[in-house]
Short mmCIF file of C-alpha atoms and ligand atoms in Angstrom, two decimals:
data_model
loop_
_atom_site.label_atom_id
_atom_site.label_comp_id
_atom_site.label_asym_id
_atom_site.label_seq_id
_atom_site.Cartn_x
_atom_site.Cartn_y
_atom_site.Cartn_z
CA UNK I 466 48.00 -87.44 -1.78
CA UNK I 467 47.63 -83.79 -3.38
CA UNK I 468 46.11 -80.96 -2.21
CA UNK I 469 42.92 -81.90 -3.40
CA UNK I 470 43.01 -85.16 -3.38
CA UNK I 471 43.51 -88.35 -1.21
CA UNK I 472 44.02 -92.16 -1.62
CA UNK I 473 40.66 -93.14 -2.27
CA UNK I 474 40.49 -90.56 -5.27
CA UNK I 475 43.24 -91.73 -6.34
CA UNK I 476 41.96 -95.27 -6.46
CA UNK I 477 38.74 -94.40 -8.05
CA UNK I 478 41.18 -92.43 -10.96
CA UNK I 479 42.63 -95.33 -11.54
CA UNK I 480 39.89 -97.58 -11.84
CA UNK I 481 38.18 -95.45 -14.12
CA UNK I 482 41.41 -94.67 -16.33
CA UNK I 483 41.55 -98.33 -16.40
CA UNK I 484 38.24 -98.35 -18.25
CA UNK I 485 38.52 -95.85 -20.51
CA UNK I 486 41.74 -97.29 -21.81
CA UNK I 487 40.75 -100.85 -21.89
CA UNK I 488 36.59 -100.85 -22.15
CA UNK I 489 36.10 -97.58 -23.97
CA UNK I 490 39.03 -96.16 -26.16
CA UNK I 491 39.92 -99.42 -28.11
CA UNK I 492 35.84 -99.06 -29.44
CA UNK I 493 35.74 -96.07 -30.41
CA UNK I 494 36.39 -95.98 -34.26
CA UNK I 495 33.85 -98.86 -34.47
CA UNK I 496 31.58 -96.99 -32.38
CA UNK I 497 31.47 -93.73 -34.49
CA UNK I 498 30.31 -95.75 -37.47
CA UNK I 499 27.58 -97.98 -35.60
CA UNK I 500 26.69 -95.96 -32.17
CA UNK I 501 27.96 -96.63 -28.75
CA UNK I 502 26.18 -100.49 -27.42
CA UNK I 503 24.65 -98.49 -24.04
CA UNK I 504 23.39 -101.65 -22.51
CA UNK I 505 26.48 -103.63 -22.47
CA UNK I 506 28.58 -100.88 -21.85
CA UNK I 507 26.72 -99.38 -18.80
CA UNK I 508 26.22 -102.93 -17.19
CA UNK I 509 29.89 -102.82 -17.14
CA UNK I 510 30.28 -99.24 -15.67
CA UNK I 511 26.81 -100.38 -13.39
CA UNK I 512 28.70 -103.52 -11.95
CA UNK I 513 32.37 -101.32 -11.10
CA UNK I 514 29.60 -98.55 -9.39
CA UNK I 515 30.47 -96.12 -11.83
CA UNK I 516 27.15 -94.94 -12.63
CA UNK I 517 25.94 -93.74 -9.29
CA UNK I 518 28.87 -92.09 -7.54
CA UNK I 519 27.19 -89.52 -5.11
CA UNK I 520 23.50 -91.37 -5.10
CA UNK I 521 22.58 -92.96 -2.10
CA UNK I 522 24.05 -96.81 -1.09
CA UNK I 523 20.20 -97.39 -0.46
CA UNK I 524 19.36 -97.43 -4.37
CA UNK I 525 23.06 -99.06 -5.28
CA UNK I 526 25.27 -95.62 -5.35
CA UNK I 527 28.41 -95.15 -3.55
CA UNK I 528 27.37 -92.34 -1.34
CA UNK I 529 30.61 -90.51 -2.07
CA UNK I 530 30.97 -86.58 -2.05
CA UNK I 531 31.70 -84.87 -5.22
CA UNK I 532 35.28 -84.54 -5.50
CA UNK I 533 34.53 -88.04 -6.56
CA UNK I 534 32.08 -87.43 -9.30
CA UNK I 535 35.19 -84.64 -10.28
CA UNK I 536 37.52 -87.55 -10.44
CA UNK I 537 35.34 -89.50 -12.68
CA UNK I 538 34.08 -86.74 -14.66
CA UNK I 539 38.36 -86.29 -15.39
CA UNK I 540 39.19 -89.58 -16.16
CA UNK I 541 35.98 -89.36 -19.21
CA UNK I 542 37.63 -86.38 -20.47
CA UNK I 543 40.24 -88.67 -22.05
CA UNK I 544 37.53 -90.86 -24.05
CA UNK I 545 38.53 -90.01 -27.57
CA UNK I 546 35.17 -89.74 -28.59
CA UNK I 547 32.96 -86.99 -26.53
CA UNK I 548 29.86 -88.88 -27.92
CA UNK I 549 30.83 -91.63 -24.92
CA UNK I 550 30.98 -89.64 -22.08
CA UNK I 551 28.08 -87.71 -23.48
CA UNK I 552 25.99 -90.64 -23.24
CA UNK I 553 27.36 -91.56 -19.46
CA UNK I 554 26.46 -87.86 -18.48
CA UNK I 555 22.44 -88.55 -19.67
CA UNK I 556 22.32 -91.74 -17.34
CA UNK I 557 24.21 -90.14 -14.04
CA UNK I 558 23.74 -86.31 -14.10
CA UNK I 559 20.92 -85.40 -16.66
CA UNK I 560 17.75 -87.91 -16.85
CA UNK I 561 18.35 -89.30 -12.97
CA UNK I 562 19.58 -85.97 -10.40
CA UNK I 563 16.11 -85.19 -10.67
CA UNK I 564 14.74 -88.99 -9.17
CA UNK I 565 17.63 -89.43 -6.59
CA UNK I 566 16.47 -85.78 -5.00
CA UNK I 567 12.79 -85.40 -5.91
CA UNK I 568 11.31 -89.06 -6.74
CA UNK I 569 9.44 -91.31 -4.57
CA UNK I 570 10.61 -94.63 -3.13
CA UNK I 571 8.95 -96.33 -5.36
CA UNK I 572 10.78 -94.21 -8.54
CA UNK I 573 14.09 -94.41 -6.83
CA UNK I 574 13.11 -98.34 -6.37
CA UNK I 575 11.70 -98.92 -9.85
CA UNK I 576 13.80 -96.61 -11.76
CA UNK I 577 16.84 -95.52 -10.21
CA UNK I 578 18.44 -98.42 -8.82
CA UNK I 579 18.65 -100.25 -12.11
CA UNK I 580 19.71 -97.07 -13.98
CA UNK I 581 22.85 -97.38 -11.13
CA UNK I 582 23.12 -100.67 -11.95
CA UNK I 583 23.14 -100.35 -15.66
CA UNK I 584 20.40 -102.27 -16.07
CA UNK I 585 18.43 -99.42 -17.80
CA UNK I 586 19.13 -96.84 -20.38
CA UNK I 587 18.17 -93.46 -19.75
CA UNK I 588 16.99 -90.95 -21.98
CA UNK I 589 16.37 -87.18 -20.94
CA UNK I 590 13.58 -85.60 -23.06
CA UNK I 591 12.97 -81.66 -22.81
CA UNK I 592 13.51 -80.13 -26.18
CA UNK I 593 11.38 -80.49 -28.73
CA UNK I 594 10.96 -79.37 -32.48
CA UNK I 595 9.28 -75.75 -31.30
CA UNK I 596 11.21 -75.64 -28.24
CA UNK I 597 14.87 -75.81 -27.59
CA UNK I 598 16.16 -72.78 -25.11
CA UNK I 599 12.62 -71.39 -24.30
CA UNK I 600 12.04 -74.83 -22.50
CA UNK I 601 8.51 -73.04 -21.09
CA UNK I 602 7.76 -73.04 -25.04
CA UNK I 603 7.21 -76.80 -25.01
CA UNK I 604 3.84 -78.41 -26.26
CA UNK I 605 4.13 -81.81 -25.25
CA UNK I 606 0.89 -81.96 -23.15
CA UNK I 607 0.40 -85.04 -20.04
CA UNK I 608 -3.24 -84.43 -18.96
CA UNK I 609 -4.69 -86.26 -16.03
CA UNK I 610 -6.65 -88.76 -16.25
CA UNK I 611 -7.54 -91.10 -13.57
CA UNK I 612 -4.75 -93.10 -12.21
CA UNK I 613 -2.60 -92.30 -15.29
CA UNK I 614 -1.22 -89.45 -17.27
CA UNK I 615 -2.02 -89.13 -21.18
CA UNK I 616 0.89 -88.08 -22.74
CA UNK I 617 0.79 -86.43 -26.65
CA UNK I 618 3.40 -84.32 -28.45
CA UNK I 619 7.23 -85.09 -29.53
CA UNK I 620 10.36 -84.53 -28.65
CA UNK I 621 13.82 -83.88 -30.77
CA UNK I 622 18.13 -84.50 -30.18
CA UNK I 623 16.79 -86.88 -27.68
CA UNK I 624 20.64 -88.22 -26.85
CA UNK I 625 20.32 -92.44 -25.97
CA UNK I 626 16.59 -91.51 -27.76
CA UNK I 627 16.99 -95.24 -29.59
CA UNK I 628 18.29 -97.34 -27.03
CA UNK I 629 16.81 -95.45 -23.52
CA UNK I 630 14.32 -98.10 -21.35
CA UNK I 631 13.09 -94.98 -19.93
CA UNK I 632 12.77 -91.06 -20.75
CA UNK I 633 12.93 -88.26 -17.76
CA UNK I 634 10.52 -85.97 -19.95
CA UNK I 635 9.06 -82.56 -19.00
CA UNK I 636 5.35 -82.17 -20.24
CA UNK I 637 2.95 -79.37 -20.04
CA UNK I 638 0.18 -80.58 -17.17
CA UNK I 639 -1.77 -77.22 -18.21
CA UNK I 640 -2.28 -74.25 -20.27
CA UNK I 641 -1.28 -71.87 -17.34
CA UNK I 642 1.37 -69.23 -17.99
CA UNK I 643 4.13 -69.40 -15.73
CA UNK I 644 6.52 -71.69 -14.24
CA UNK I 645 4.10 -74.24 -12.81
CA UNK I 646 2.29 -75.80 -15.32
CA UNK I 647 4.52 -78.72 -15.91
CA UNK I 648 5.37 -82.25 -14.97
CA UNK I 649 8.37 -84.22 -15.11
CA UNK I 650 7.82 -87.67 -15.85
CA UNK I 651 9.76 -91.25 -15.65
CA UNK I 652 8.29 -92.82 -19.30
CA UNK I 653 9.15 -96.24 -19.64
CA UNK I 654 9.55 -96.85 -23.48
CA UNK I 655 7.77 -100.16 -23.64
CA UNK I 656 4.80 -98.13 -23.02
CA UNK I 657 1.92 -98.60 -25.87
CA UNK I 658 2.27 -95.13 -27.79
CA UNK I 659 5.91 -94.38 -27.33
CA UNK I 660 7.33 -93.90 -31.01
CA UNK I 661 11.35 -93.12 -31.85
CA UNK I 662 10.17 -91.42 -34.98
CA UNK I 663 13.82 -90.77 -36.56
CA UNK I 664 17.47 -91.61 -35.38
CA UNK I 665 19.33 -87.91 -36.65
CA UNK I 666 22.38 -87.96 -38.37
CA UNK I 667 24.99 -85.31 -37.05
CA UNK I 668 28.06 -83.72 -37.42
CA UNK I 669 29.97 -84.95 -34.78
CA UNK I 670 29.17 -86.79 -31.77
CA UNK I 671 28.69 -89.20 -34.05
CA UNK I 672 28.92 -92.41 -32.01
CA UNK I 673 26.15 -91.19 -29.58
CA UNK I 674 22.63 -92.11 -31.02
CA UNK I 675 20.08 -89.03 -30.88
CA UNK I 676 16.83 -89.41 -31.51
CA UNK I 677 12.95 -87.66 -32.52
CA UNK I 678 10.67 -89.27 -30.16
CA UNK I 679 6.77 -89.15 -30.79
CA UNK I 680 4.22 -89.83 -27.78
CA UNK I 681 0.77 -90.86 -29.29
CA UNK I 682 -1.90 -90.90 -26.07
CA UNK I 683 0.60 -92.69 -24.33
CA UNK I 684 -0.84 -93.56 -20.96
CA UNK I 685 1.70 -93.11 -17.91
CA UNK I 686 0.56 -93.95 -14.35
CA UNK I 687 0.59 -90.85 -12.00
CA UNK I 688 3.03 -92.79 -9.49
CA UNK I 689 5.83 -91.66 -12.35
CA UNK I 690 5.24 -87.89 -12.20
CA UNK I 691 8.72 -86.49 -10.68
CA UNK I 692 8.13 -84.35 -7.45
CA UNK I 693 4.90 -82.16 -6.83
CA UNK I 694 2.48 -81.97 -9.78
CA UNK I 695 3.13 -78.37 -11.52
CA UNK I 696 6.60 -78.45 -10.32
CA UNK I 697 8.34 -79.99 -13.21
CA UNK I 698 9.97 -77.03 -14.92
CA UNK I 699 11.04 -75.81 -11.46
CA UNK I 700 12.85 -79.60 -10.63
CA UNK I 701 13.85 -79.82 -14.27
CA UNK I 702 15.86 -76.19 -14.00
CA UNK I 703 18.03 -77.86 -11.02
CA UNK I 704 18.00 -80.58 -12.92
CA UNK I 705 20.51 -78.71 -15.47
CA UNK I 706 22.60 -77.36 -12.85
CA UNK I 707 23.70 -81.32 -12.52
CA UNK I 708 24.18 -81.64 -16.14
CA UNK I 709 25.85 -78.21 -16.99
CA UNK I 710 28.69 -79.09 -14.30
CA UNK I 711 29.44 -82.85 -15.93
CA UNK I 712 30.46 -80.46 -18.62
CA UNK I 713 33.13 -79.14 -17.38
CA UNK I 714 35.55 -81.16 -16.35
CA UNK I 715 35.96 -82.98 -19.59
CA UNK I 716 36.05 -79.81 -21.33
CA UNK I 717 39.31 -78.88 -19.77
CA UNK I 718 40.80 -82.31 -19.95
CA UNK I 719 39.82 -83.03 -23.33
CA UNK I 720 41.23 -79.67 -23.78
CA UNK I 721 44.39 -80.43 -22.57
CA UNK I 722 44.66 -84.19 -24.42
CA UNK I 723 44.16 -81.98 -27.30
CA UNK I 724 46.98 -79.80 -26.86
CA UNK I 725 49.40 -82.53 -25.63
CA UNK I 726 48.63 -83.89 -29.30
CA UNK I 727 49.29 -81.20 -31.05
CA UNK I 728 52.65 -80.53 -29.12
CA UNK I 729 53.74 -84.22 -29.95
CA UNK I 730 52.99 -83.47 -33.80
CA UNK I 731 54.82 -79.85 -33.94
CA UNK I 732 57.51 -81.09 -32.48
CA UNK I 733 58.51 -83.16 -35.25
CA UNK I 734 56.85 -81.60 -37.99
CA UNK I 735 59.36 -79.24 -39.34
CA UNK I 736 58.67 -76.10 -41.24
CA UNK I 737 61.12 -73.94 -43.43
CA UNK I 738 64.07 -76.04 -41.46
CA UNK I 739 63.20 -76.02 -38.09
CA UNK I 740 60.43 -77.81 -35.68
CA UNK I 741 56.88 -76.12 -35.83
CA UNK I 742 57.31 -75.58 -32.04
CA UNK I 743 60.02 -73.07 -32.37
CA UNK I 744 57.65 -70.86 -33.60
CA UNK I 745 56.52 -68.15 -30.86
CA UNK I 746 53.12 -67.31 -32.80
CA UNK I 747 52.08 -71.07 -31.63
CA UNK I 748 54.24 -71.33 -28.44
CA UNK I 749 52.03 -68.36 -27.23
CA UNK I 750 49.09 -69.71 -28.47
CA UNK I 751 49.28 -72.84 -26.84
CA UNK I 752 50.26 -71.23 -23.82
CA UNK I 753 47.02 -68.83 -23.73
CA UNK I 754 44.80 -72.05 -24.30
CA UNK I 755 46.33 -74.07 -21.35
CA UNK I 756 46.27 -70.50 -19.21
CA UNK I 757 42.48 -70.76 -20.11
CA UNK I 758 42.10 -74.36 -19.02
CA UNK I 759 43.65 -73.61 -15.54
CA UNK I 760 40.93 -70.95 -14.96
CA UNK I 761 38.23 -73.05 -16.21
CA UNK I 762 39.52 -76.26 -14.42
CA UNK I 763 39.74 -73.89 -10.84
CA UNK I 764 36.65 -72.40 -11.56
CA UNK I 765 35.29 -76.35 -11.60
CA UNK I 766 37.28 -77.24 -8.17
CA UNK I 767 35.41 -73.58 -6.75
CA UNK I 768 32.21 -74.98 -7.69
CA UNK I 769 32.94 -78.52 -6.11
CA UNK I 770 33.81 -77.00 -2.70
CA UNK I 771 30.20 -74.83 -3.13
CA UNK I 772 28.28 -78.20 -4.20
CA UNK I 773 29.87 -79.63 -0.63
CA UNK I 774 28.66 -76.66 1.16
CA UNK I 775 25.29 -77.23 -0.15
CA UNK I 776 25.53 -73.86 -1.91
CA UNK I 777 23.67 -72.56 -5.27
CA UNK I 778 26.24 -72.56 -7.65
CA UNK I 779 23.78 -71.62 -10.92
CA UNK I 780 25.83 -68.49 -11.51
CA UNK I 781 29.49 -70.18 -11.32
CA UNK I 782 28.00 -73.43 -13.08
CA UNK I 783 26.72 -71.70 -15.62
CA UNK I 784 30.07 -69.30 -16.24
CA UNK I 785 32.08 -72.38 -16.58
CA UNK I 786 29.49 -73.85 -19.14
CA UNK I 787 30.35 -71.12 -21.28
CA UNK I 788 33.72 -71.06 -21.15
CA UNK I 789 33.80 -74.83 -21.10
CA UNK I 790 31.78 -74.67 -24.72
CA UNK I 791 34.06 -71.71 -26.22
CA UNK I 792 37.32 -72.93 -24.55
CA UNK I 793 36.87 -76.51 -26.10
CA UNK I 794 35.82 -75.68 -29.54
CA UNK I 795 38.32 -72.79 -29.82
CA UNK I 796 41.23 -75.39 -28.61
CA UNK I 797 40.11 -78.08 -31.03
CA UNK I 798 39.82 -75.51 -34.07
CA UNK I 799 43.29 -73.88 -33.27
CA UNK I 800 44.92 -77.28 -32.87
CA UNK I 801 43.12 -78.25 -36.16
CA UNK I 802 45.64 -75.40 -38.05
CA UNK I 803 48.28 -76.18 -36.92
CA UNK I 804 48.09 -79.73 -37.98
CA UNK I 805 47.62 -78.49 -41.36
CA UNK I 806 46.79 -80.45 -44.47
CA UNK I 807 46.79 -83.30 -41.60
CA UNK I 808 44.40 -82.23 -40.06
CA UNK I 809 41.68 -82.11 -42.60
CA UNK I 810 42.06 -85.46 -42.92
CA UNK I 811 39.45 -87.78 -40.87
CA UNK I 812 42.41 -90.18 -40.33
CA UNK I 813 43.47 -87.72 -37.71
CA UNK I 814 42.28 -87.89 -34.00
CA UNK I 815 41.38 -84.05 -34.13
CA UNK I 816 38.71 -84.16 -36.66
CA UNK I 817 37.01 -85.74 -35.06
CA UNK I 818 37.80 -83.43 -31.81
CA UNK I 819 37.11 -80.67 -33.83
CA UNK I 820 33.82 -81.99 -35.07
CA UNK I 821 33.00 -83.23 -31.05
CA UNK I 822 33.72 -79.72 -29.40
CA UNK I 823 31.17 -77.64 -31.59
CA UNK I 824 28.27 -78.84 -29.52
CA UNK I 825 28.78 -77.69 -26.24
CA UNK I 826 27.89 -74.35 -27.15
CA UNK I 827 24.48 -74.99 -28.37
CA UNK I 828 23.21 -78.29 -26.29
CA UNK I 829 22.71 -78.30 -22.65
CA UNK I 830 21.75 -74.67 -22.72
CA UNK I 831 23.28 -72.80 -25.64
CA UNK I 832 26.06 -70.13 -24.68
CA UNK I 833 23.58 -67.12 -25.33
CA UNK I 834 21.38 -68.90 -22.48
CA UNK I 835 24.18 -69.14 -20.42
CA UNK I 836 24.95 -65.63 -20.62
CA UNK I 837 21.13 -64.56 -19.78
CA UNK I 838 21.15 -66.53 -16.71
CA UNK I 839 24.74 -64.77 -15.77
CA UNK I 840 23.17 -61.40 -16.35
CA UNK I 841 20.29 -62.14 -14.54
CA UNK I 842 22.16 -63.76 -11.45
CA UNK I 843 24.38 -60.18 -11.73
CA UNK I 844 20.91 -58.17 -11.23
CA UNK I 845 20.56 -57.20 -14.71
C1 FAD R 1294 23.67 -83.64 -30.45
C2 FAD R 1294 22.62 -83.05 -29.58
C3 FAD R 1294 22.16 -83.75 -28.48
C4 FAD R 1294 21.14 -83.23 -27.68
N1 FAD R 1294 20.66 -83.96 -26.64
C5 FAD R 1294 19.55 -83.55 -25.99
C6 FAD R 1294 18.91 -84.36 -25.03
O1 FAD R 1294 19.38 -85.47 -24.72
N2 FAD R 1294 17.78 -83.92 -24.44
C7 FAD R 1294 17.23 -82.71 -24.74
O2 FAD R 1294 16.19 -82.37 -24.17
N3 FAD R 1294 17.82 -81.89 -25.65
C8 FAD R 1294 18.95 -82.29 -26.28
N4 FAD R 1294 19.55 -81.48 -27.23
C9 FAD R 1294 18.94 -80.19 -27.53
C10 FAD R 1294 19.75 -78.98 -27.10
O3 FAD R 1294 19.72 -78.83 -25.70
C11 FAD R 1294 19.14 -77.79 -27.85
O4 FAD R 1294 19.51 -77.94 -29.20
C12 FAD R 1294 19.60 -76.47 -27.29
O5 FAD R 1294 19.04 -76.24 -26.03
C13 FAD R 1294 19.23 -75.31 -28.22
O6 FAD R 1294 17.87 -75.35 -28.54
P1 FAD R 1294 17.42 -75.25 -30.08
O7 FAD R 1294 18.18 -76.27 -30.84
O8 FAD R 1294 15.95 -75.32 -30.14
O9 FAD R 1294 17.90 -73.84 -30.53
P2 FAD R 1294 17.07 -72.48 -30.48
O10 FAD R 1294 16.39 -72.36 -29.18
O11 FAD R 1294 16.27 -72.41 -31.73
O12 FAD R 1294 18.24 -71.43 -30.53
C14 FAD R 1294 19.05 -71.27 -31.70
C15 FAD R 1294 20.26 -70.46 -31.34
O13 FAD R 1294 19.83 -69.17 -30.97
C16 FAD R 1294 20.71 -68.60 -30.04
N5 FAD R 1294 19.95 -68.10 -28.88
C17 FAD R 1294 19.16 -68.79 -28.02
N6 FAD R 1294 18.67 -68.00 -27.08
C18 FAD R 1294 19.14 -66.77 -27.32
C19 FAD R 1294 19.02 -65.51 -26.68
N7 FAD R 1294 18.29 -65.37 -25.56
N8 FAD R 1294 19.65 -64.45 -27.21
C20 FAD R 1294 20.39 -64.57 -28.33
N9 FAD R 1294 20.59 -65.74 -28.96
C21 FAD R 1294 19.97 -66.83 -28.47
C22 FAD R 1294 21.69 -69.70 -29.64
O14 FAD R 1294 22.92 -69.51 -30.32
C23 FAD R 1294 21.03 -70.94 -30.11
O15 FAD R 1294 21.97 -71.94 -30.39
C24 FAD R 1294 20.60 -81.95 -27.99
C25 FAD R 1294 21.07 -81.25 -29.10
C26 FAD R 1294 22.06 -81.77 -29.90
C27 FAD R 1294 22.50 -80.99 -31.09
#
């Protein structure tokens, strides 16, 4: 029992830590050369209830609060390969919030439940070659037709693009300026017309497959529109707030794993006589970084307690996005130095940290997005 957390917590910590050092972390290396197996791997996480935490026990989902999710969302942070977790945070908070609060029974039925389960891959599919942080840029068109939707245009860094049973995608329904000319749509991938065009290669994330997706007249039925017709972009903006907060609590743990690292190597690696660690340049350093990790990781408990009160937290969410992305990358870059030589070398864990911690300031909303919404939140 802590002050934020009881027995049950605890129990789901341990279940998960469990995992991750026993399902996840002994795959990784093989992983980074030959992308994460999402099918096996999810049916796993599916059968412990791992991949529906707060979604309802009607669809499969534990019905727990979000301290929970926190908890899990932790015990990721210690994956050492943020491709992993990355593709965990597509199936439970970026391609399915938007079903569990806006779809119909018949979604939640079709789609959701086996997502919880692990049954199906999930894919979410906004950004596309011509559109990446204007999201109202997007071309994709889905224009009625009948019973059915006929979807054209393509779609780019799909993460889970290759392996996904079904893409959440936002589509233009019509030429309309504004906010309400979209759609979000549940596109099953066996679908005639539904093309991965190219798997990408990356710099880092590099066990997490990311895909260019093509949609050639594919024909959707109109039961698999997300919500009320023209209210895609709308659904798909809360959407975000779900994935910009799975974000953060790996940052600062990943963060921290980091640091403990490093500590472990400058304590033996001696320098003109004495222990790197003696040295007050990095002693300082590291303790500015972990000062900057308590804020972020309070900031991330604040937001918790306003998710419980039902309260928008788009201006706190999207502060700790940014800090999350700057925070994580500056951490693995300043651990990087102080490694040295050593860690240049790709047989060191914090290459591959280093390499890992350089999206989260572009993807997901990139940290100049972030700071738009702030300003505009502040009245500015
Ligand atoms: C590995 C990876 C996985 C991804 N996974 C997915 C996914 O699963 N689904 C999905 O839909 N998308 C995904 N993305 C896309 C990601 O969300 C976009 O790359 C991101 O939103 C930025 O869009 P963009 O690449 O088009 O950059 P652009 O919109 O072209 O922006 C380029 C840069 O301009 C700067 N910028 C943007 N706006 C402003 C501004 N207002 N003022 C000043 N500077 C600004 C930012 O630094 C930005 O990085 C992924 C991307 C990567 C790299």
């Amino acid at each position: 029992m802590t002050m934020y957390f009881n027995e049950e917590h605890s129990a789901l910590r341990d279940m998960v830590r469990r995992f991750v050092d026993k399902e996840i972390n002994p795959n990784v290396d093989d992983w980074e050369e030959k992308d994460v197996p999402l099918h096996e791997l999810f049916k796993k996480m599916g059968d412990l209830g791992l991949l529906g935490i707060t979604y309802d026990q009607k669809y499969g989902g534990q019905g727990l609060d979000y301290w929970f999710d926190l908890v899990f969302l932790e015990e990721l942070g210690h994956v050492k390969a943020d491709g992993v977790p990355m593709a965990i945070g597509v199936q439970t908070h970026m391609a399915t919030p938007a079903i569990h609060e806006y779809g119909s029974e018949y979604l939640k039925e079709t789609y959701l439940r086996p997502a919880i389960a692990g049954d199906m891959v999930t894919a979410i599919g906004v950004t596309e070659p011509g559109a990446g942080s204007d999201v109202v840029g997007l071309k994709t068109k889905a224009v009625r037709d009948g019973d059915s939707y006929v979807i054209n245009g393509s779609k780019l860094f799909i993460t889970n693009g290759c392996q996904a049973d079904f893409v959440t995608l936002l589509a233009r329904t019509s030429d309309d300026p504004g906010y309400h000319s979209f759609g979000l749509f549940v596109v099953p991938t066996n679908l005639p017309g539904f093309v991965v065009s190219k798997k990408l290669d990356k710099l880092g994330m590099r066990c997490s497959d990311t895909a260019e997706l093509f949609f050639d007249d594919l024909r959707v039925p109109a039961q698999n529109l997300i919500g009320e017709a023209g209210e895609g972009f709308v659904i798909q903006m809360k959407q975000f707030q779900h994935e910009r907060f799975y974000a953060l609590p790996g940052s600062y743990i990943g963060a921290r794993d980091t640091i403990d690292m490093t500590i472990d190597y400058i304590k033996q690696r001696k320098v003109f006589g004495k222990p790197l660690i003696t040295k007050q340049v990095l002693r300082h350093r590291l303790a500015d970084w972990i000062t900057d990790i308590e804020c972020l990781k309070q900031l991330t408990y604040h937001i918790v307690r306003m998710k419980i009160e039902g309260l928008d937290a788009t201006r706190e969410i999207s502060m700790g996005k940014l800090l999350a992305g700057q925070l994580s990358f500056k951490v693995s870059n300043g651990c990087l130095q102080m490694f040295g030589g050593m860690g240049y070398m790709n047989e060191s864990l914090i290459t591959r940290k280093f390499r890992d911690t350089r999206l989260l300031s572009i993807g997901g909303g990139a940290d100049e997005v972030m700071k738009e919404i702030i300003a505009r939140v502040e009245g500015f």
